[in-house]
C-alpha cells in the first residue's frame, strides 16, 4: 500500500486528476486529515468536502473553523449547526 500511495502522490503532483481522486478516497477511508489537508491545499475541492464531512462527524470544531476561514461555506454551515445554542 505504501508503494501505491507513493506512486499516486507522484502522479497527483504531476497533475493527474484521477490520482488525486484516488488519494482523496483512500485518505477519507483512513481518516487521514494530513493527506486530505495537503490535497485540499493543492486545490482539491473533493478533499475539502471529505474534510468537512469527517470533521463534522468527529465534532472537530477547530478543523471546521480552519476550513470555514479558508472559504468553505459547507464547513461554516456544519460549524453553525454544531455550535447552535452554545
Coordinates of C-alpha atoms in Angstrom, one line a residue:
X1 CA 0.0 0.0 0.0
X2 CA 2.8 2.4 0.8
X3 CA 4.3 2.0 -2.7
X4 CA 0.9 2.5 -4.2
X5 CA 0.4 5.7 -2.2
X6 CA 3.8 6.9 -3.3
X7 CA 3.0 6.4 -6.9
X8 CA -0.3 8.1 -6.6
X9 CA 1.3 11.1 -4.9
X10 CA 3.8 11.4 -7.7
X11 CA 1.1 11.2 -10.3
X12 CA -1.1 13.7 -8.4
X13 CA 1.8 16.1 -8.1
X14 CA 2.2 15.9 -11.9
X15 CA -1.4 16.9 -12.3
X16 CA -3.2 13.6 -12.7
X17 CA -6.7 14.3 -11.5
X18 CA -7.6 10.6 -11.4
X19 CA -4.7 10.1 -8.9
X20 CA -5.9 13.0 -6.8
X21 CA -9.4 11.4 -6.7
X22 CA -7.9 8.1 -5.6
X23 CA -5.8 9.7 -2.9
X24 CA -8.9 11.6 -1.6
X25 CA -10.9 8.4 -1.5
X26 CA -8.1 6.5 0.3
X27 CA -7.4 9.3 2.7
X28 CA -11.1 9.6 3.5
X29 CA -11.3 5.9 4.2
X30 CA -8.3 6.1 6.5
X31 CA -9.4 9.3 8.2
X32 CA -6.1 10.8 7.2
X33 CA -6.6 14.5 7.8
X34 CA -3.0 15.4 6.9
X35 CA -3.3 13.9 3.5
X36 CA -6.7 15.5 2.9
X37 CA -5.4 18.9 4.0
X38 CA -2.4 18.6 1.6
X39 CA -4.8 17.7 -1.2
X40 CA -7.2 20.5 -0.3
X41 CA -4.3 23.0 -0.1
X42 CA -3.4 21.7 -3.6
X43 CA -6.8 22.7 -4.9
X44 CA -8.9 19.6 -4.5
X45 CA -12.5 20.6 -3.7
X46 CA -13.3 16.9 -3.1
X47 CA -10.7 16.8 -0.4
X48 CA -12.3 19.8 1.3
X49 CA -15.7 18.1 1.1
X50 CA -14.3 15.0 2.8
X51 CA -12.5 17.0 5.4
X52 CA -15.8 18.8 6.2
X53 CA -17.6 15.5 6.4
X54 CA -15.1 13.9 8.7
X55 CA -14.6 16.9 10.9
X56 CA -18.4 17.2 11.3
X57 CA -18.7 13.5 12.2
X58 CA -15.9 14.0 14.8
X59 CA -17.2 17.3 16.1
X60 CA -13.8 18.8 15.3
X61 CA -14.7 22.5 15.7
X62 CA -11.1 23.7 15.1
X63 CA -10.9 21.9 11.8
X64 CA -14.3 23.2 10.7
X65 CA -13.2 26.8 11.7
X66 CA -10.0 26.4 9.7
X67 CA -11.9 25.2 6.7
X68 CA -14.6 27.9 7.1
X69 CA -11.9 30.6 7.4
X70 CA -10.4 29.2 4.2
X71 CA -13.7 29.9 2.4
X72 CA -15.7 26.6 2.8
X73 CA -19.3 27.5 3.1
X74 CA -20.1 23.9 3.9
X75 CA -17.7 24.0 6.8
X76 CA -19.3 27.2 8.0
X77 CA -22.7 25.6 7.8
X78 CA -21.7 22.5 9.7
X79 CA -19.9 24.6 12.3
X80 CA -23.0 26.7 12.8
X81 CA -25.1 23.5 13.2
X82 CA -22.7 22.1 15.8
X83 CA -22.4 25.3 17.8
X84 CA -26.0 26.3 17.7
X85 CA -27.3 27.0 21.1
X86 CA -23.8 27.1 22.7

